[in-house]
CSV table of C-alpha atoms in Angstrom, one decimal:
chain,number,residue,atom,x,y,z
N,1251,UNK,CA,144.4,222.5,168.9
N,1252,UNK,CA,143.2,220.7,166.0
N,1253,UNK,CA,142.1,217.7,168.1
N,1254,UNK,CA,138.4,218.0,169.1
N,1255,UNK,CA,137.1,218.6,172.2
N,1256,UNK,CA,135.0,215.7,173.3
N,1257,UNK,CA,138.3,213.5,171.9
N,1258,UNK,CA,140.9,215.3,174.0
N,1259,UNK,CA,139.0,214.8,177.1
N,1260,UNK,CA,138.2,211.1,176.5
N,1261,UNK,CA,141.9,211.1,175.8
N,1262,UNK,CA,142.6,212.8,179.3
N,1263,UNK,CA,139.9,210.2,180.8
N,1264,UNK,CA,141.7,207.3,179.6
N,1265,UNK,CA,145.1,208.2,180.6
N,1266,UNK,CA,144.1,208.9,184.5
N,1267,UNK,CA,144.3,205.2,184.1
N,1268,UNK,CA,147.1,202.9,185.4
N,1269,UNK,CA,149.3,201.6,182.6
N,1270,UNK,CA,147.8,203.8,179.9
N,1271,UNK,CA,150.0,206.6,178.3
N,1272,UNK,CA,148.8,209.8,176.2
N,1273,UNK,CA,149.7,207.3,172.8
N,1274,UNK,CA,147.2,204.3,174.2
N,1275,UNK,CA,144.0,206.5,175.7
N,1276,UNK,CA,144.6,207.9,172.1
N,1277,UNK,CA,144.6,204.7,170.4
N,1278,UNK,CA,141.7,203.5,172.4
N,1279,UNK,CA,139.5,206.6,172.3
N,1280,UNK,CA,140.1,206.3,168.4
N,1281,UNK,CA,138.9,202.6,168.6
N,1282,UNK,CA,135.8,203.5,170.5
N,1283,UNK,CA,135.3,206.0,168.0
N,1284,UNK,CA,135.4,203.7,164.7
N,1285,UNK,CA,133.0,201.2,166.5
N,1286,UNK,CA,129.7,200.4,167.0
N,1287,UNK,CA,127.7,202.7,169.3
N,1288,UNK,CA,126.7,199.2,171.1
N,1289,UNK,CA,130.5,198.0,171.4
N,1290,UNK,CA,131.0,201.5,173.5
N,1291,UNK,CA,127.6,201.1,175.6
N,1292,UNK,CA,128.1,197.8,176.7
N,1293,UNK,CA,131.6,199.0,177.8
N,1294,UNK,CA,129.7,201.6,180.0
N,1295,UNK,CA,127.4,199.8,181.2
N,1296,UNK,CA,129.6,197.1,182.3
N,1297,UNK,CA,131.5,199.9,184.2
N,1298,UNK,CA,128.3,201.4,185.6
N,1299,UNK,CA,127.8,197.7,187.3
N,1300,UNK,CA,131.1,197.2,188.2
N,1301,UNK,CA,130.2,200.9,190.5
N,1302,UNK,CA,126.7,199.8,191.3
N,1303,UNK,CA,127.0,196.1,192.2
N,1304,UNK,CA,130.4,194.9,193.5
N,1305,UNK,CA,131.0,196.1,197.6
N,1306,UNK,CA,133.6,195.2,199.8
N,1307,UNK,CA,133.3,192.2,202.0
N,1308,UNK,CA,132.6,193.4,205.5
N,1309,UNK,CA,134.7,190.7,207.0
N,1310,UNK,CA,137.5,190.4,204.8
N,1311,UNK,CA,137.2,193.5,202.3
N,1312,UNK,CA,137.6,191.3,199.1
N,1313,UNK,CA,135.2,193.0,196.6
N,1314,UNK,CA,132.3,190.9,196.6
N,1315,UNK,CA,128.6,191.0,195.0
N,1316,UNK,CA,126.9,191.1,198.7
N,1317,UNK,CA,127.7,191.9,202.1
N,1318,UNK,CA,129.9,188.6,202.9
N,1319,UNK,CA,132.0,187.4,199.9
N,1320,UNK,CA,131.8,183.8,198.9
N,1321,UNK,CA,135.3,182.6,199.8
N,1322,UNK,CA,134.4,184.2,203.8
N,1323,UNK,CA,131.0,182.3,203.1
N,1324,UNK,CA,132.1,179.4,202.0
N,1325,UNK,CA,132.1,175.6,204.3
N,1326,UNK,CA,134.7,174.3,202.3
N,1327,UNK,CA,137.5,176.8,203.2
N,1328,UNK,CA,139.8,176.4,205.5
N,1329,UNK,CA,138.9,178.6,208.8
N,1330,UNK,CA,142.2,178.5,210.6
N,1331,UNK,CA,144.6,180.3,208.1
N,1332,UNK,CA,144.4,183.6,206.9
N,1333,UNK,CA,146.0,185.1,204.4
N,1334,UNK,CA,146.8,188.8,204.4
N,1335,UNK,CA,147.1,190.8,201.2
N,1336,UNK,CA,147.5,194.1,199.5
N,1337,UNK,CA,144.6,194.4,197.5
N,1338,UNK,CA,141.7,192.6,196.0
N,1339,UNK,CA,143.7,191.7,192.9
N,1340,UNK,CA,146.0,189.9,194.4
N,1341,UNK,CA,143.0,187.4,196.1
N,1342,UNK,CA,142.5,186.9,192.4
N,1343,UNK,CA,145.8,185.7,191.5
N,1344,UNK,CA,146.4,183.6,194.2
N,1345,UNK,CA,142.8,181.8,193.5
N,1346,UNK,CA,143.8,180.9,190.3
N,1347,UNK,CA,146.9,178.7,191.6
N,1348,UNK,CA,144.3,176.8,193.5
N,1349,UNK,CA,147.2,176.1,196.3
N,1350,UNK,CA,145.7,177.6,198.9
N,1351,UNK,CA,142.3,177.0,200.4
N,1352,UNK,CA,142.2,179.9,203.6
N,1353,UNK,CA,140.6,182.5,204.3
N,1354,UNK,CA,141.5,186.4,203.5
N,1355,UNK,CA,142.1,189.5,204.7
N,1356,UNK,CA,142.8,192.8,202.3
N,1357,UNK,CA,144.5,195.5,203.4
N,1358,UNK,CA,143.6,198.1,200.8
N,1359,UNK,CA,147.0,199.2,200.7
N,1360,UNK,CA,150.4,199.2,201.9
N,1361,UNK,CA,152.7,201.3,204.3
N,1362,UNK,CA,153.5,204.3,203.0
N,1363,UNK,CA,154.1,207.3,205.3
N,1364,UNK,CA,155.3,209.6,202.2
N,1365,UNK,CA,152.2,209.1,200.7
N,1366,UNK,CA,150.3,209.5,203.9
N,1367,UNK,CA,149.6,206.0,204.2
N,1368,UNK,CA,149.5,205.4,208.0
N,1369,UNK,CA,148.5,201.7,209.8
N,1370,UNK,CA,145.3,203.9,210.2
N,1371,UNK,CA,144.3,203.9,206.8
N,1372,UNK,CA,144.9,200.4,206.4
N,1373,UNK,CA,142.2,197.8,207.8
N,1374,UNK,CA,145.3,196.5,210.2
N,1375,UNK,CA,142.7,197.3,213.5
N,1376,UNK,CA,140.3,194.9,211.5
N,1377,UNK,CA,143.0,191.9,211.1
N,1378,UNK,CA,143.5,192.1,214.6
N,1379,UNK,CA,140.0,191.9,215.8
N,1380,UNK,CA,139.4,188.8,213.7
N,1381,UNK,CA,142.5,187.1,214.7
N,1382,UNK,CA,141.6,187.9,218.4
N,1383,UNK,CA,138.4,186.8,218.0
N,1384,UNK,CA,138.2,183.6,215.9
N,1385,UNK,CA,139.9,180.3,215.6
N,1386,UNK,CA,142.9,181.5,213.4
N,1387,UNK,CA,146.0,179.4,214.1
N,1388,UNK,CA,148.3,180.7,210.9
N,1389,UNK,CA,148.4,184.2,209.0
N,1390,UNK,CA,150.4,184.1,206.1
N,1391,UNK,CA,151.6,187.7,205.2
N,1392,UNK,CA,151.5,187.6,200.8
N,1393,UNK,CA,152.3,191.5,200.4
N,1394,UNK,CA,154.2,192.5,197.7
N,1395,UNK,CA,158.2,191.7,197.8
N,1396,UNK,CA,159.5,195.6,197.8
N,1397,UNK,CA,160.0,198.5,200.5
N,1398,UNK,CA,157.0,199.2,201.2
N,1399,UNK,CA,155.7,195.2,201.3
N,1400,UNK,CA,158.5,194.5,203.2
N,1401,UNK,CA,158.0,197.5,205.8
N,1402,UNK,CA,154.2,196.4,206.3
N,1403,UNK,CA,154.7,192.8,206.9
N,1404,UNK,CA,157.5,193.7,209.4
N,1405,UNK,CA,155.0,196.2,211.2
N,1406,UNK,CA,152.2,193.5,210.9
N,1407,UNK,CA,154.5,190.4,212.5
N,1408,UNK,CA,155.3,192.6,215.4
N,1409,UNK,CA,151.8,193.5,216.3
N,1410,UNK,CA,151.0,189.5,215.7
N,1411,UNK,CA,153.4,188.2,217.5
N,1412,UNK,CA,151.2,189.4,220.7
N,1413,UNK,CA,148.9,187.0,220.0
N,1414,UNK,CA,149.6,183.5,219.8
N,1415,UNK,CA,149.4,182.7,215.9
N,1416,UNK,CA,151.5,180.9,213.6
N,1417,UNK,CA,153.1,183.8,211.2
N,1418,UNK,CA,154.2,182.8,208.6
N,1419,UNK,CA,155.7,184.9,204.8
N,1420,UNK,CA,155.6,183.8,200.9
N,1421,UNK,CA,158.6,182.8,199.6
N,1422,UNK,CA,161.4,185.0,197.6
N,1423,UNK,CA,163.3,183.1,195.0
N,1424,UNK,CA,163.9,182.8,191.3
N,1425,UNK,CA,160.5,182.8,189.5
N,1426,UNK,CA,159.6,179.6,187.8
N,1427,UNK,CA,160.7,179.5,184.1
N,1428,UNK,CA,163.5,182.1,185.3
N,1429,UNK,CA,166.7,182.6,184.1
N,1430,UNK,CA,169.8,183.0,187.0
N,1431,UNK,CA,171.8,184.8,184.8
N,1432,UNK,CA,169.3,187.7,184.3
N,1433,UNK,CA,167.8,187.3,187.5
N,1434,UNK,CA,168.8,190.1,189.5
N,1435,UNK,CA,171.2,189.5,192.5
N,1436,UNK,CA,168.6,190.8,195.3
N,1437,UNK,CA,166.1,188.1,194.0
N,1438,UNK,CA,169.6,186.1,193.3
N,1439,UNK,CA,170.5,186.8,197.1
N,1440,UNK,CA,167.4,185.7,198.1
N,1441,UNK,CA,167.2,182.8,196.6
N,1442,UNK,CA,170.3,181.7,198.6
N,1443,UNK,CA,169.0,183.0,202.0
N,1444,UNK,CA,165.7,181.4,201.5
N,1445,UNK,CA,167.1,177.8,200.8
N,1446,UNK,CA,165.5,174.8,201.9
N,1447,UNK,CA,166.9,171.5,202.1
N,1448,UNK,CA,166.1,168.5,199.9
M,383,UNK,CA,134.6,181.3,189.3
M,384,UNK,CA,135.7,183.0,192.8
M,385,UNK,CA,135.2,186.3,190.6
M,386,UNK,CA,132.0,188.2,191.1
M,387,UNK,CA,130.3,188.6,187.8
M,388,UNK,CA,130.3,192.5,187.4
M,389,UNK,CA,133.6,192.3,187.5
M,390,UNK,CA,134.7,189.6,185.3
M,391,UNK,CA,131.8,191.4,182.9
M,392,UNK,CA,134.0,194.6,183.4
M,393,UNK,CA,137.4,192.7,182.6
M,394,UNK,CA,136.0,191.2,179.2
M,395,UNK,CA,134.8,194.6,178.1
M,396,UNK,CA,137.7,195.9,179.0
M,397,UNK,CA,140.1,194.1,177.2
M,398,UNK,CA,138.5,193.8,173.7
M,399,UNK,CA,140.0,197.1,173.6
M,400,UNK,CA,143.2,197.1,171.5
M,401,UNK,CA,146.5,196.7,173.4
M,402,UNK,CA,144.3,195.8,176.7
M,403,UNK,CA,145.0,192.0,178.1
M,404,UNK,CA,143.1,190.1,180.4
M,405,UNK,CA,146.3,191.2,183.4
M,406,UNK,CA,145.8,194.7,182.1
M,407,UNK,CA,141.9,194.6,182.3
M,408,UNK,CA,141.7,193.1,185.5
M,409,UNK,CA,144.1,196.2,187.0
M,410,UNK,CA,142.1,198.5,185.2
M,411,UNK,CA,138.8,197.0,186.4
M,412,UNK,CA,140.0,196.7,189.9
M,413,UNK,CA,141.8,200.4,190.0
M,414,UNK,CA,138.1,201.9,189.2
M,415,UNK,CA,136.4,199.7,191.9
M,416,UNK,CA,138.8,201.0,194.3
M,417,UNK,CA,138.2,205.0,193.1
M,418,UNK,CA,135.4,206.9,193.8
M,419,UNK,CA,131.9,206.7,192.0
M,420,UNK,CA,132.6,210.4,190.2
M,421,UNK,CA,136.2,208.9,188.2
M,422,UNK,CA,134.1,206.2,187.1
M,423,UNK,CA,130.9,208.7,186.1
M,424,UNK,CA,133.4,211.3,184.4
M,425,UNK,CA,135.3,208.3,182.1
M,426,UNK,CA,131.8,207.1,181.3
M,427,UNK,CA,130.8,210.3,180.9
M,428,UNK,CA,133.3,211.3,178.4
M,429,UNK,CA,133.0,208.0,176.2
M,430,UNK,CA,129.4,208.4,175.5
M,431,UNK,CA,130.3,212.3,174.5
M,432,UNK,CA,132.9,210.8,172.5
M,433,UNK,CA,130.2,208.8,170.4
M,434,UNK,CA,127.6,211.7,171.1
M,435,UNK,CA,129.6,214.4,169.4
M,436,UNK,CA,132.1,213.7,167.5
M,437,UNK,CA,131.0,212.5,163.4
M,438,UNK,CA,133.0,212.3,160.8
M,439,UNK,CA,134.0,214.7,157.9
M,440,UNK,CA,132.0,214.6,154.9
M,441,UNK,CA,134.9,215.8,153.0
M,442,UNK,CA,138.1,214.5,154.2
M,443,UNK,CA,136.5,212.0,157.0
M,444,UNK,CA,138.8,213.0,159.4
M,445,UNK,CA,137.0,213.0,162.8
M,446,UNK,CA,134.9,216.5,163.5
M,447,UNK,CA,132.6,218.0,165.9
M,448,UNK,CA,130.8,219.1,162.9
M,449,UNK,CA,129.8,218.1,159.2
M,450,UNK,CA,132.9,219.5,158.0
M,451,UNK,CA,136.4,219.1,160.3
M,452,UNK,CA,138.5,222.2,161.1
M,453,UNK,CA,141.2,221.4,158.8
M,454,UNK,CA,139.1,221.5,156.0
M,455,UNK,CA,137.2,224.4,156.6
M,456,UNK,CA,140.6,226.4,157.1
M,457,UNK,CA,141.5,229.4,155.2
M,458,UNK,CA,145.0,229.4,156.2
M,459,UNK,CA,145.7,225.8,154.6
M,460,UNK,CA,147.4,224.7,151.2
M,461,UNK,CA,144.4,223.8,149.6
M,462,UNK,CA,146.5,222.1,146.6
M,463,UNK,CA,148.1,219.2,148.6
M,464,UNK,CA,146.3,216.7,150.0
M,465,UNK,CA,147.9,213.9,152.2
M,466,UNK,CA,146.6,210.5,152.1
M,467,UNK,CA,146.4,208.8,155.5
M,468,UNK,CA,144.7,205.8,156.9
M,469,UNK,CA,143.2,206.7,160.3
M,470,UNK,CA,142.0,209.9,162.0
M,471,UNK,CA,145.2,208.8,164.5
M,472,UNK,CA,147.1,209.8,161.7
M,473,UNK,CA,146.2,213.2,161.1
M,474,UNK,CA,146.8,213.6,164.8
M,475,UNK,CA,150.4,212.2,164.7
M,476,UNK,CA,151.3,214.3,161.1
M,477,UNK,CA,149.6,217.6,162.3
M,478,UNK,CA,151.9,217.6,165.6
M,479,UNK,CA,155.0,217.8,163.4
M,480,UNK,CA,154.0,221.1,162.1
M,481,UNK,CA,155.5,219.9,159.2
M,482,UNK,CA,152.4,219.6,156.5
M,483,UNK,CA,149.8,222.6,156.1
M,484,UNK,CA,147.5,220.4,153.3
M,485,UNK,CA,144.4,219.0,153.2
M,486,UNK,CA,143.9,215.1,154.1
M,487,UNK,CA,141.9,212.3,153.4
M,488,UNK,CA,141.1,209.6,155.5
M,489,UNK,CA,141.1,206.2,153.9
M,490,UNK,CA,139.6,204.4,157.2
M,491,UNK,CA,142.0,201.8,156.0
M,492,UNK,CA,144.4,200.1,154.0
M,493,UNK,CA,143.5,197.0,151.8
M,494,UNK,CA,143.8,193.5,153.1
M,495,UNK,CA,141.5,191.0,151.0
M,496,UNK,CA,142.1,188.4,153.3
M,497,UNK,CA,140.2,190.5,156.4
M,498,UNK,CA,137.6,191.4,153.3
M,499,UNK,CA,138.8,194.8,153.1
M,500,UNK,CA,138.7,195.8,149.7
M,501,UNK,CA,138.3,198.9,148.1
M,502,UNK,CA,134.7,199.3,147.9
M,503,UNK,CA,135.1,199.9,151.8
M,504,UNK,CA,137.5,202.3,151.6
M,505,UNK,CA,136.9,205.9,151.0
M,506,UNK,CA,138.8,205.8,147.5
M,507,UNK,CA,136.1,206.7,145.1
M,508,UNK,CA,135.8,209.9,147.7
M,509,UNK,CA,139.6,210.9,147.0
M,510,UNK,CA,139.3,210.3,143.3
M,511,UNK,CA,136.3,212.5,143.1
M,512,UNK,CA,138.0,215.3,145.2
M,513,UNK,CA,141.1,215.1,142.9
M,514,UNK,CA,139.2,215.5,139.4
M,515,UNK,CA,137.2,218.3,140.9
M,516,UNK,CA,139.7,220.3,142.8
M,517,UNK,CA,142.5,222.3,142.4
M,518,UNK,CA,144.7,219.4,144.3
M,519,UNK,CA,148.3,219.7,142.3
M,520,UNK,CA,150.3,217.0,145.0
M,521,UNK,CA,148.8,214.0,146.7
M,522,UNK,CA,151.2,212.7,149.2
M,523,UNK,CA,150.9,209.1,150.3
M,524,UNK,CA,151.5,208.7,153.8
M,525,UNK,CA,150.4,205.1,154.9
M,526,UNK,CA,152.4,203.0,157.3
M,527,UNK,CA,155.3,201.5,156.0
M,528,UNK,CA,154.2,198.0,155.9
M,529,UNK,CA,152.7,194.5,153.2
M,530,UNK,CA,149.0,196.2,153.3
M,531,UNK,CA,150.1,200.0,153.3
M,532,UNK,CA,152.7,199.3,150.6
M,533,UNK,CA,149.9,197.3,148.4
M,534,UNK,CA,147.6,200.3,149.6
M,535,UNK,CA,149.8,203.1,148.1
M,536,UNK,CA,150.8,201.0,145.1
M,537,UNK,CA,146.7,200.7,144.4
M,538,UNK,CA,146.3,204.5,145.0
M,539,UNK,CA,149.2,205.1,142.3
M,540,UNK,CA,147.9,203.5,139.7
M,541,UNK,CA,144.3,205.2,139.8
M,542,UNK,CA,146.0,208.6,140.3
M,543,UNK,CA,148.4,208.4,137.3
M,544,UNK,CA,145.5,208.7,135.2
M,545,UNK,CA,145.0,212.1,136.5
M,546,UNK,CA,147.4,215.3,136.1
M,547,UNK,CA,148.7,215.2,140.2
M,548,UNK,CA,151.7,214.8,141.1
M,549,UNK,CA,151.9,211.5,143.6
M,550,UNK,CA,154.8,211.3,146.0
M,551,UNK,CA,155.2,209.0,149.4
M,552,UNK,CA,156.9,210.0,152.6
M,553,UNK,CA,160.3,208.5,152.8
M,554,UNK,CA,161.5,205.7,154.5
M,555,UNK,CA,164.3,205.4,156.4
M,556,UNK,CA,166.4,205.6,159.6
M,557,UNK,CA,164.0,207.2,162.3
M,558,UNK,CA,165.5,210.0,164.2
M,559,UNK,CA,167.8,209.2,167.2
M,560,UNK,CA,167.8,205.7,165.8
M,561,UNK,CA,171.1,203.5,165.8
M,562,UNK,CA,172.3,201.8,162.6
M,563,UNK,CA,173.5,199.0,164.7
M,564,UNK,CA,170.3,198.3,166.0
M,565,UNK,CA,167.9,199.1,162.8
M,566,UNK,CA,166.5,196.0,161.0
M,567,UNK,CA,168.3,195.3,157.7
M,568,UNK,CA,165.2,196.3,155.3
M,569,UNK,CA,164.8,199.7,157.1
M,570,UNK,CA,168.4,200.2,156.4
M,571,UNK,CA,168.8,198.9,152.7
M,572,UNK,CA,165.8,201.3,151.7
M,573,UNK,CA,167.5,204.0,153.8
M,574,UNK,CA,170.4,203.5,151.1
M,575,UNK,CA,167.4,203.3,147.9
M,576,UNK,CA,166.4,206.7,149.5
M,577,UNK,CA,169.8,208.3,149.8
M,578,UNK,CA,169.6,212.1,148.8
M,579,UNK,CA,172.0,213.9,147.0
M,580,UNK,CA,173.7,216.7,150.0
């Protein structure tokens, strides 16, 4: 009642985000509010060009600044491996371990029928095509290690294994720097089925 | 350097904001590139309304739509008690106890001479010139429980003793639902200082 208007809605705003609560967007919104009108315009208008410039790549649907991204445009990639994953993000995390030098392909999304997430609404008709129609020899399924992950890459290794590809599936195990006794026992189970010799 | 610019443009503005990392940024960044163009125009659009219409009190300095906040222009509040926070959050957090029905004023700090926060830059000279010329019979200190907030209130004291109000400070103690087991040890030795008579 006594919070005003324009505040409670850039409160509202802020929360539709992931990861921020009602306590944060009203931390943040409050932050915005002491500062500098430039501190909160060169937020916006590096929001407005995050809108107006970045596209999806119309190959592998990484965001990307033009039509083709620069890893899909790129000679010094390796051509024959693709790696299939959930989202954008996670192309960004797996560049920075610089231990794999492939090619891409984003999903947008995983399995979820209760969501009304359907193989449709994923670009799963896209994977295909390129891995019909290109030198692919190895697809390396890096979705995320839950139901839903595990669900997709199942419904994606049967319709591979058609074709005549190399699948292949990250690893599950203890996290490096991990600790057994408070790992969990699925990841601990894992770990055990997963086990390579040495 | 795989990172389009826009992007990793959006990511550093987004996490100069307090509590945001670069993980949380990225997310953040990445969840609006994935939404549609109107979430993005509606959270743009409420920030710059947030900076277009909201000012600050000229009394209390409490935020406001107008030149004078709501609380202050209020007929229905104890104009003899005034409550001395140190943000605008604050007034938020104390006015949705429905505990206090005073006046506040906004410090817009606490003092920390080593970040070169002194009191020159607080709104102190404002408090003492609404206490001589008001009918303000309590001032209640309520700054966070911590080095600067404690050095604050001590500060505030002193000046204040030279006038006729009476100065009191919220308590300190065991928060509600907390567990003496698990409550650091100066919490609970100035939960025994503060023991009241039952």
């Amino acid at each position: 009642m006594l919070i005003a208007e324009p505040l409670q809605k850039a409160i509202d705003e802020l929360s539709k985000l992931p990861s921020i609560g009602k306590k944060t967007a009203q931390r943040l919104a409050i932050h915005l509010l002491k500062n500098d009108r430039e501190v909160v315009e060169s937020l916006i208008t590096s929001l407005r060009e995050l809108k107006e410039k970045i596209h999806f790549c119309k190959v592998c649907f990484n965001i990307s600044v033009d039509d083709i991204c620069l890893i899909c445009k790129s000679v010094k990639r390796d051509r024959t491996v693709l790696c299939v994953v959930e989202d954008a993000s996670d192309v960004l995390s797996i560049e920075k371990t610089n231990e794999y030098n492939g090619l891409y392909h984003v999903l947008g999304g995983v399995l979820n029928p209760l969501s009304g997430i359907t193989a449709e609404s994923l670009k799963i008709k896209e994977l295909m095509n390129r891995v019909t129609n290109n030198e692919i020899r190895e697809i390396i399924l890096a979705l995320n290690p839950n139901a839903e992950g595990d669900a997709t890459s199942l419904y994606l290794s049967r319709l591979l294994k058609e074709t005549s590809v190399k699948i292949s599936r990250i690893a599950r195990g203890l996290p490096i720097g991990g600790d057994i006794e408070f790992a969990d026992s699925a990841t601990i189970g894992r770990a055990f089925i997963g086990r390579i010799q040495v």
